[in-house]
CSV table of C-alpha atoms and ligand atoms in Angstrom, one decimal:
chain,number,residue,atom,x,y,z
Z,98,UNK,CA,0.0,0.0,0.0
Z,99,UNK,CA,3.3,2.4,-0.1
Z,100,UNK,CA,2.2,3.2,-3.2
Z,101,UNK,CA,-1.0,4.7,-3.0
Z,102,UNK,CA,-1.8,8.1,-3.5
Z,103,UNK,CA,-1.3,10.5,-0.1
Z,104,UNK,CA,-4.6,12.8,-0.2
Z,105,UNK,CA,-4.1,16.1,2.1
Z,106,UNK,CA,-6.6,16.5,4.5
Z,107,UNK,CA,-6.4,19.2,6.8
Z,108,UNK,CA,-2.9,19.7,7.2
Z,109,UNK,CA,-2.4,15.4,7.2
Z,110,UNK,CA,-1.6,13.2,5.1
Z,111,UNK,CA,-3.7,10.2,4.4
Z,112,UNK,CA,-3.6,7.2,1.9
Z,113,UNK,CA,-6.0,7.2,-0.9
Z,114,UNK,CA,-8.0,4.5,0.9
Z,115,UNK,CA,-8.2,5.7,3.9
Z,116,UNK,CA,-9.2,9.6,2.9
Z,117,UNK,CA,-12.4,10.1,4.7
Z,118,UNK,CA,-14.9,13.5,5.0
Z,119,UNK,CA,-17.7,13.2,7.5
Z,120,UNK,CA,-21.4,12.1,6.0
Z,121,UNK,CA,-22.5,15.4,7.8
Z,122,UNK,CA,-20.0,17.8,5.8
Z,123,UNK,CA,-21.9,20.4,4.4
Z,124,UNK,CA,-19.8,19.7,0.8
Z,125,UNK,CA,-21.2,16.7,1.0
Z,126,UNK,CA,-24.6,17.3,2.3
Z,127,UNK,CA,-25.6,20.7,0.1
Z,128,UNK,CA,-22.5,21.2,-2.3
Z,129,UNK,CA,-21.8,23.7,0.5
Z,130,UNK,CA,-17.7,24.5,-0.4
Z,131,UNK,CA,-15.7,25.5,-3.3
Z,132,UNK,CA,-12.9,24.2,-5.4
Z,133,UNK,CA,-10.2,24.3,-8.2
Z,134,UNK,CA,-9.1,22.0,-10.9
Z,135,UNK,CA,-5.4,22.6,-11.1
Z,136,UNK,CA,-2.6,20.9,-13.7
Z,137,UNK,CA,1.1,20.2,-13.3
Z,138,UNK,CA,3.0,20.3,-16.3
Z,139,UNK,CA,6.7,19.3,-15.8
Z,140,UNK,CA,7.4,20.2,-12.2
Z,141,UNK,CA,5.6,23.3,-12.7
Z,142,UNK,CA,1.9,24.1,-11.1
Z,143,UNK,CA,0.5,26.1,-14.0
Z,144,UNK,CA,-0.8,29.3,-12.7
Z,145,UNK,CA,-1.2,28.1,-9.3
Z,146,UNK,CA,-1.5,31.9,-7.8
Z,147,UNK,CA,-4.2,32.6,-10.4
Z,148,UNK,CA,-6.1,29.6,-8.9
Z,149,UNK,CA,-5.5,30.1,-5.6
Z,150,UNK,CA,-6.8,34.2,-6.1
Z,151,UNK,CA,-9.6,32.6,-7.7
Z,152,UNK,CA,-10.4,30.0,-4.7
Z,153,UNK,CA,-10.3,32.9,-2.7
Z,154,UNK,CA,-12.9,34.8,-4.6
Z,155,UNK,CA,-15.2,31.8,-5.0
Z,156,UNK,CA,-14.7,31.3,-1.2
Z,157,UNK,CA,-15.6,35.4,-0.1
Z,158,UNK,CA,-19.2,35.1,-2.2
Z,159,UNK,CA,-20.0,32.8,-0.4
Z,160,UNK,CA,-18.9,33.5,3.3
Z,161,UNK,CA,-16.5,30.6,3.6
Z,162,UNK,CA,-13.2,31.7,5.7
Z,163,UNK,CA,-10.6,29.6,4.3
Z,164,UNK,CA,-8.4,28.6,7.1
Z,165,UNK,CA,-4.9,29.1,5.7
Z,166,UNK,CA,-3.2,32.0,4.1
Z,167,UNK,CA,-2.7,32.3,0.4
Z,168,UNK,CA,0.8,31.4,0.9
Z,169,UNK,CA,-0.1,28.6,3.4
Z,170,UNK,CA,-2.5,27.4,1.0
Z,171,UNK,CA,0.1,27.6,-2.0
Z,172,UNK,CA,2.7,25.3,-0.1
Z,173,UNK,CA,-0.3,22.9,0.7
Z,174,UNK,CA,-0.8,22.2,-2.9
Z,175,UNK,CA,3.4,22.4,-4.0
Z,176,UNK,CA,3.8,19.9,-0.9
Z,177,UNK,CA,0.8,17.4,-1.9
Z,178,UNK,CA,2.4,17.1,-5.1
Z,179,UNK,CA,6.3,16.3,-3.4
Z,180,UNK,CA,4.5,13.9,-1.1
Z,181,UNK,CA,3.4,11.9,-3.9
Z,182,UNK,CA,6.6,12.4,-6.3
Z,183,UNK,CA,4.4,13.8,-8.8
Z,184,UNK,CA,5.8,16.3,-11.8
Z,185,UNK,CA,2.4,16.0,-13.9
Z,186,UNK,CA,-0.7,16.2,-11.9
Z,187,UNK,CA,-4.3,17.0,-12.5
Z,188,UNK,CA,-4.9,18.5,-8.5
Z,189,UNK,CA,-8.0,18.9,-6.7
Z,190,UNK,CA,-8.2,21.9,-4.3
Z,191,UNK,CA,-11.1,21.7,-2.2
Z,192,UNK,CA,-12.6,23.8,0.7
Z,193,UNK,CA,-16.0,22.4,1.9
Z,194,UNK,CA,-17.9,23.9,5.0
Z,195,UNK,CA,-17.2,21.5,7.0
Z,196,UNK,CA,-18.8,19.3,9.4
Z,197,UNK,CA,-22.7,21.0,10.5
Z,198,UNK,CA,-26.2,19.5,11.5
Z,199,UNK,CA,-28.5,18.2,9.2
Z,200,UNK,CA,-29.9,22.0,8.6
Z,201,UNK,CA,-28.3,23.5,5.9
Z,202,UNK,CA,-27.2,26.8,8.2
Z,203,UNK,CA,-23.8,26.9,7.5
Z,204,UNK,CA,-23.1,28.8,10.9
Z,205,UNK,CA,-24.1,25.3,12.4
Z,206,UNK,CA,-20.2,24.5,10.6
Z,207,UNK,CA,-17.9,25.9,13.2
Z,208,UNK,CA,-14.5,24.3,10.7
Z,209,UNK,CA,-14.1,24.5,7.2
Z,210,UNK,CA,-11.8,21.6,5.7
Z,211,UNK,CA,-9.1,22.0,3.0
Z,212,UNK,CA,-8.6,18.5,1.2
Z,213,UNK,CA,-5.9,18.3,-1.3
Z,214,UNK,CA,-5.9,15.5,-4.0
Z,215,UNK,CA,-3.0,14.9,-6.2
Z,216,UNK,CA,-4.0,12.4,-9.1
Z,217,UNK,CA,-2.9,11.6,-12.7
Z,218,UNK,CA,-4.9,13.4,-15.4
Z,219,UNK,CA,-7.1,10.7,-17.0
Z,220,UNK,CA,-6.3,12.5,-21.0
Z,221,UNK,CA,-9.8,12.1,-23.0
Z,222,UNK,CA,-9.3,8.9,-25.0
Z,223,UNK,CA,-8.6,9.2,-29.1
Z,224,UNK,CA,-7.3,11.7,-30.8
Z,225,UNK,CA,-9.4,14.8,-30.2
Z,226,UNK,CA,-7.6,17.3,-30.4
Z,227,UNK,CA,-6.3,16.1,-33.7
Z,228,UNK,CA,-10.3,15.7,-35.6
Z,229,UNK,CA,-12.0,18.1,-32.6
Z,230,UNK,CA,-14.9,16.7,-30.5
Z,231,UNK,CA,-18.7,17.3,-31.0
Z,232,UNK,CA,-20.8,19.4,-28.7
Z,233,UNK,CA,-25.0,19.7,-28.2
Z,234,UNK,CA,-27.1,22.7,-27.1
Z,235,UNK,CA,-28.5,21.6,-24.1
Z,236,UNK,CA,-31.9,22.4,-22.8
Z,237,UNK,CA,-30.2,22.7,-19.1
Z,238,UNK,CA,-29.8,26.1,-19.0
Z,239,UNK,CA,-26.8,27.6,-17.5
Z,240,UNK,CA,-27.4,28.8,-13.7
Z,241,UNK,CA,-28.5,32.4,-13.5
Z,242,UNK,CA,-26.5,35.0,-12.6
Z,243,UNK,CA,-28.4,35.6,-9.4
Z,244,UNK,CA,-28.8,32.1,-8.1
Z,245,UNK,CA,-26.1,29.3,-8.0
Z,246,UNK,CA,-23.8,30.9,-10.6
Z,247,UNK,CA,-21.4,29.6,-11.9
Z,248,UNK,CA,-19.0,32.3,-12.1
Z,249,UNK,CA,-18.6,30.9,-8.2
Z,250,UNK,CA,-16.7,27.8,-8.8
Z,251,UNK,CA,-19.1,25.7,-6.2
Z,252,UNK,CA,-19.1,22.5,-5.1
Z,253,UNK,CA,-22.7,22.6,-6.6
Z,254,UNK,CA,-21.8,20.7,-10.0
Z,255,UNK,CA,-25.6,19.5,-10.8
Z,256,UNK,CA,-26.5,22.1,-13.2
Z,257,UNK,CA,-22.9,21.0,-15.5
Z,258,UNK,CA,-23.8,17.5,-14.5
Z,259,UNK,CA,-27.2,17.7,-16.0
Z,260,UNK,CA,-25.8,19.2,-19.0
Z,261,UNK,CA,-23.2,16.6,-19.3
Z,262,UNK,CA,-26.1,13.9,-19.0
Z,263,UNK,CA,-27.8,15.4,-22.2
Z,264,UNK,CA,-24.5,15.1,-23.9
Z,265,UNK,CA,-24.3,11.5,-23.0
Z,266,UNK,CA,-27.8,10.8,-24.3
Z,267,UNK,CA,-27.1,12.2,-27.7
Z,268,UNK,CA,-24.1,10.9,-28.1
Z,269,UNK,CA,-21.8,14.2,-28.5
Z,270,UNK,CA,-18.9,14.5,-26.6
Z,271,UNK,CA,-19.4,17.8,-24.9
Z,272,UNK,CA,-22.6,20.3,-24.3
Z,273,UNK,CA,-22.5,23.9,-24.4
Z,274,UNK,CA,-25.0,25.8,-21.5
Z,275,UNK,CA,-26.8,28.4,-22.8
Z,276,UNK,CA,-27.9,31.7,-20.2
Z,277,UNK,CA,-31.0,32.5,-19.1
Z,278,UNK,CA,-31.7,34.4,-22.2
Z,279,UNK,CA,-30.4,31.7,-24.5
Z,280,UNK,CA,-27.1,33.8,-25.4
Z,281,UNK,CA,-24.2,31.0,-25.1
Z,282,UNK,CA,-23.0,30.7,-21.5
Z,283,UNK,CA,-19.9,27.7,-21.7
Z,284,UNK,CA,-19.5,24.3,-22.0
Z,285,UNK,CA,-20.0,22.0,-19.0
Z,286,UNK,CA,-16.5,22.9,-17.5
Z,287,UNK,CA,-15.3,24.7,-20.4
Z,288,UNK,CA,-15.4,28.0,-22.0
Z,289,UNK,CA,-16.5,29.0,-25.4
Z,290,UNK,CA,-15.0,30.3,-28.2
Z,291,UNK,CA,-15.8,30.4,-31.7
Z,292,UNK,CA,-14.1,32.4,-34.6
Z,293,UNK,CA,-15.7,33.9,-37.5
Z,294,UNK,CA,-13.9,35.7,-40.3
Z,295,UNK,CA,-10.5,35.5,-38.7
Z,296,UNK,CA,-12.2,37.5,-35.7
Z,297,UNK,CA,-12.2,35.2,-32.0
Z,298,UNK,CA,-15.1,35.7,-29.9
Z,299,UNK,CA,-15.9,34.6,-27.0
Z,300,UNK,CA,-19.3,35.4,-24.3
Z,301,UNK,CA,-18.3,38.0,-21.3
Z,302,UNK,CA,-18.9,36.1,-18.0
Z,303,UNK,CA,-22.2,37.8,-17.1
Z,304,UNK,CA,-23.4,34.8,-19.1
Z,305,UNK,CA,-23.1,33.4,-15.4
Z,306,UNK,CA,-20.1,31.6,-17.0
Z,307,UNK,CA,-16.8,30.9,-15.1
Z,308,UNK,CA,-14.0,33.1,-15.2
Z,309,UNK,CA,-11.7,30.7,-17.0
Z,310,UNK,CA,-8.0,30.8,-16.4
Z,311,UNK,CA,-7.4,28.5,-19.5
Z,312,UNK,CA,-9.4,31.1,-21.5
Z,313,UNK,CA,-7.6,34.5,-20.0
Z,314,UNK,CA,-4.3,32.6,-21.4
Z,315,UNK,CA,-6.4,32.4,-25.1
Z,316,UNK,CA,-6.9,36.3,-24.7
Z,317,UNK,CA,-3.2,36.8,-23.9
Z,318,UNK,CA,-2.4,35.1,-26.8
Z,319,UNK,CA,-4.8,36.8,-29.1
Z,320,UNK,CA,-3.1,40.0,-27.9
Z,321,UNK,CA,0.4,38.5,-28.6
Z,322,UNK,CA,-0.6,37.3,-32.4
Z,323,UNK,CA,-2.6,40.2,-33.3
Z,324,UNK,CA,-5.5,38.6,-33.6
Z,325,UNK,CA,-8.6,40.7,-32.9
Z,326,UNK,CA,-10.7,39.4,-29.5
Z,327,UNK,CA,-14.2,40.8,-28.9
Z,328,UNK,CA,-16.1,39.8,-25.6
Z,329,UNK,CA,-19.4,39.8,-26.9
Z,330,UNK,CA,-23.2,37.9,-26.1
Z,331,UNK,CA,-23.1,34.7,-28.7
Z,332,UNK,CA,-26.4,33.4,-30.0
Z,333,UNK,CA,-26.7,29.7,-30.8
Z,334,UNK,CA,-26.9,30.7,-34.7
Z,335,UNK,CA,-23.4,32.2,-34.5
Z,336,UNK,CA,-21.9,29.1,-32.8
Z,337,UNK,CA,-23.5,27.5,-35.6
Z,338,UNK,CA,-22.1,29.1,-38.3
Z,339,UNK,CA,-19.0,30.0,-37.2
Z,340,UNK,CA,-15.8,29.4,-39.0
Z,341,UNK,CA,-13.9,27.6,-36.3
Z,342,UNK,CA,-14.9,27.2,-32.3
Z,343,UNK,CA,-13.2,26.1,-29.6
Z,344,UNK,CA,-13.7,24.9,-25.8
Z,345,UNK,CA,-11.1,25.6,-23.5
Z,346,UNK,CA,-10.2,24.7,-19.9
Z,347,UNK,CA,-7.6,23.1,-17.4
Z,348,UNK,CA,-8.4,19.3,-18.4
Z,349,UNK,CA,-9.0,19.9,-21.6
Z,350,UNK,CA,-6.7,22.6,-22.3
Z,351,UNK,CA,-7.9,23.9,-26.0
Z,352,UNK,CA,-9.5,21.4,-28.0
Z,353,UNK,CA,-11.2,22.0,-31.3
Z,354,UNK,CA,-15.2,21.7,-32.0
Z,355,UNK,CA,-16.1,20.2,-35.1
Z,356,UNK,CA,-19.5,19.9,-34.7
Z,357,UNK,CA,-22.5,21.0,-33.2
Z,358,UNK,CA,-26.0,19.7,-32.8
Z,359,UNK,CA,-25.2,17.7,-36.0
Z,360,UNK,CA,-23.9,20.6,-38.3
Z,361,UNK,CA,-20.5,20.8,-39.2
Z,362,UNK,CA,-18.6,24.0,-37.6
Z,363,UNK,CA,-16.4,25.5,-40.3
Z,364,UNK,CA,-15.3,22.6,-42.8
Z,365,UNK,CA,-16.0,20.4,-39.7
Z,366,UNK,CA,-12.2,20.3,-39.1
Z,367,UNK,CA,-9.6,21.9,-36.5
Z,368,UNK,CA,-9.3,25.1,-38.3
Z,369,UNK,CA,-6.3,27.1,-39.0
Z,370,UNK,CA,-6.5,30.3,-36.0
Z,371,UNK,CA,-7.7,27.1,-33.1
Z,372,UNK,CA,-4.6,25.2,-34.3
Z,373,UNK,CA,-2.5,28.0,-33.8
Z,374,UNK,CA,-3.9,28.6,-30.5
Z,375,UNK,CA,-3.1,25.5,-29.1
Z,376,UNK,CA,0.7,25.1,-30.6
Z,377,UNK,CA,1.1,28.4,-28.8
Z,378,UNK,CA,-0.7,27.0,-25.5
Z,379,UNK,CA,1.5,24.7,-24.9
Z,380,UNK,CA,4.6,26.7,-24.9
Z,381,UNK,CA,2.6,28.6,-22.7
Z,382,UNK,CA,2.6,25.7,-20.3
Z,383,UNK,CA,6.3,25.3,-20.6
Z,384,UNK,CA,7.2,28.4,-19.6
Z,385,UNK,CA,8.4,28.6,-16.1
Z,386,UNK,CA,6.9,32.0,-15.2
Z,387,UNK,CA,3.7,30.8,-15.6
Z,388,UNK,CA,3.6,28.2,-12.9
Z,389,UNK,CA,5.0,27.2,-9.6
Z,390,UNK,CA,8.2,25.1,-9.3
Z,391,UNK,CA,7.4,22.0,-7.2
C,82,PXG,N1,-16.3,26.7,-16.8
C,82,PXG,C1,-16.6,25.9,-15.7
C,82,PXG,C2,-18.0,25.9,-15.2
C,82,PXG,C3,-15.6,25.2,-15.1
C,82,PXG,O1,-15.8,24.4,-14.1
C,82,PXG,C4,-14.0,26.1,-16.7
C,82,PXG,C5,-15.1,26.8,-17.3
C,82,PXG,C6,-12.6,26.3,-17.3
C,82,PXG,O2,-11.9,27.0,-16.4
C,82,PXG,P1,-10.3,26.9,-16.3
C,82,PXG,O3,-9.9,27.8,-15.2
C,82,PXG,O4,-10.0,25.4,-15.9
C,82,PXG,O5,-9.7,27.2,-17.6
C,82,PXG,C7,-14.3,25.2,-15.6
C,82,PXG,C8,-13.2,24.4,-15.0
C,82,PXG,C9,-13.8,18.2,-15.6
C,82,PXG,C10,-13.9,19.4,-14.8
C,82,PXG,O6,-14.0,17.1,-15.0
C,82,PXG,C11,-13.5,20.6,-15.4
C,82,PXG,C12,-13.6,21.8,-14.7
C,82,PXG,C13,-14.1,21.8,-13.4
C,82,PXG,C14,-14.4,20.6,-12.9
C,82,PXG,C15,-14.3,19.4,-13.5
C,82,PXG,O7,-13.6,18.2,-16.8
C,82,PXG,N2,-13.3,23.0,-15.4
C-alpha cells in the first residue's frame, strides 16, 4: 500500500483508501464548499497563484473563511504534489464547509476543511484534439446570474452535470450551457470560443459563466498574435455558423469543436486560428513563469 496516493486533509496526510470526510460535511450534504481544478506540467503548477486568487474569490461570495493563508495554501498544494513524487498532476483543491447539523445553516459548521488531491490526469481517449470533439445545445440552461452561478466555482456541480447527461444521451462528446436568455454561456467545465472571419469571440462572463483561467491565457495570446478578440453575447446561430470554435479549460486545455447539434462547424475540421492557438498553448505551459516550481 506504499504506493498509493497520499490525499491532504487538513494539514495530514492520508492514503487514498483511507481519505475520509464526515457524512455530515456540508460539501457533502448541500454542495456547500468551493474548489479548483489545477494541472502540473513538468514540475511546474501552471498558474497556481491565479487559482489560488480565484479559490479565494469563489470562497468570499460565499462566506466561507478559508483557514490558511494564500501562501499557506500555496505550499499545501506544492507539498501534496512532493509527497506523492508527482511532476504531472491533475490537482483537486477543495474547501467544503465543513462538518454542520443536518440543517443546511452553514453557521451550524464551526471548521471548514481544506482536502488536497494529487491524481494523474485521465487525457480524453482518441485523438481529439487532432479531428475536434462534437458538442450539443443543451436544454439545461446555464445557472442564473443571481442564483447558483457559476461564475462561483461551487461544489454545486448539478446544473454541469445535468448538462453533461444530455450530452451523453445524444451521443456528443461535450454540451454547451446556454444563459437564461439563450445567449451562449460555456460548456460543462469549459469555455467558449468560436471564430468567425479571422475574428475570436468569445461570451463575457455575465453569461453566469466561469472566469476561466485556460481562457484569459487564449486572450493573452490573441493580444500577442494580433489577432482581434471581442467579448461579446453569442447566440446559438453564430456558434453555428462559425468558422472555427473552440472549448477551453484546465483538463481539456484547448480542444477544437467540429461539430455542433449535427452541423458541421467550419469545414468540420480543426481550423487554422484554433490550431495555432493550441501550438502556442503549450509553450505557454512550458514556460516557467507561468507556474509554480514544485
Ligand atoms: N467553466 C466551468 C464551469 C468550469 O468548471 C471552466 C469553465 C474552465 O476554467 P479553467 O480555469 O479550468 O480554464 C471550468 C473548469 C472536468 C472538470 O472534469 C472541469 C472543470 C471543473 C471541474 C471538472 O472536466 N473545469
Amino acid at each position: 500500500m506504499n504506493n498509493e496516493l497520499q490525499i491532504y486533509i487538513d494539514g495530514n496526510f492520508y492514503p487514498k483508501s483511507e481519505a475520509k470526510i464526515s457524512v455530515y460535511d456540508h460539501g457533502f450534504l448541500y454542495g456547500d464548499g468551493v474548489f479548483e481544478g489545477i494541472r502540473a506540467y513538468n514540475g511546474l503548477v501552471f498558474k497556481l497563484k491565479e487559482h489560488i486568487n480565484r479559490l479565494y474569490r469563489s470562497a468570499h461570495a460565499i462566506m466561507l473563511n478559508i483557514p490558511l493563508t494564500k501562501q499557506a495554501l500555496e505550499e499545501a498544494v506544492v507539498d501534496t504534489l512532493r509527497k506523492n513524487q508527482m511532476k504531472d498532476s491533475y490537482i483537486r483543491l477543495i474547501v467544503s464547509r465543513g462538518v454542520g447539523d443536518l440543517g443546511l445553516d452553514p453557521r451550524k459548521c464551526p471548521k471548514p476543511s481544506i482536502i488536497i488531491i494529487a491524481d494523474t490526469i485521465n487525457i480524453k481517449a482518441g485523438n481529439a484534439k487532432d479531428v475536434g470533439i462534437t458538442a450539443v445545445f443543451t436544454w439545461v440552461r446555464r445557472n442564473a446570474v443571481d442564483a447558483a452561478t457559476h461564475e462561483i466555482k461551487s461544489l454545486n456541480y448539478l446544473n454541469s452535470v445535468m448538462g453533461k447527461i444530455e450530452a451523453n444521451a445524444y451521443g456528443a462528446d461535450e454540451a454547451i450551457c446556454l444563459e437564461p436568455n439563450g445567449y451562449v454561456a460555456e460548456g460543462v467545465g469549459e469555455n467558449v470560443f468560436i471564430v468567425k472571419n479571422g475574428e475570436v469571440l468569445t461570451p463575457p462572463n455575465s453569461t453566469g459563466s466561469l472566469e476561466g483561467i485556460t481562457s484569459e491565457v487564449i486572450v493573452e495570446l490573441c493580444k500577442k498574435l494580433n489577432l482581434k478578440l471581442t467579448v461579446t453575447n453569442l447566440t446559438p446561430f453564430m456558434v453555428l455558423t462559425a468558422d472555427e470554435a473552440f472549448f477551453t479549460g484546465t483538463a481539456m486545455e484547448v480542444v477544437p469543436i467540429c461539430e455542433v447539434n449535427k452541423r458541421p462547424i467550419g469545414d468540420g475540421k480543426p481550423g487554422p486560428v484554433t490550431q495555432k492557438l493550441m501550438t502556442e498553448f503549450q509553450q505557454i505551459i512550458a514556460d516557467p513563469k507561468n507556474g509554480t516550481k514544485i
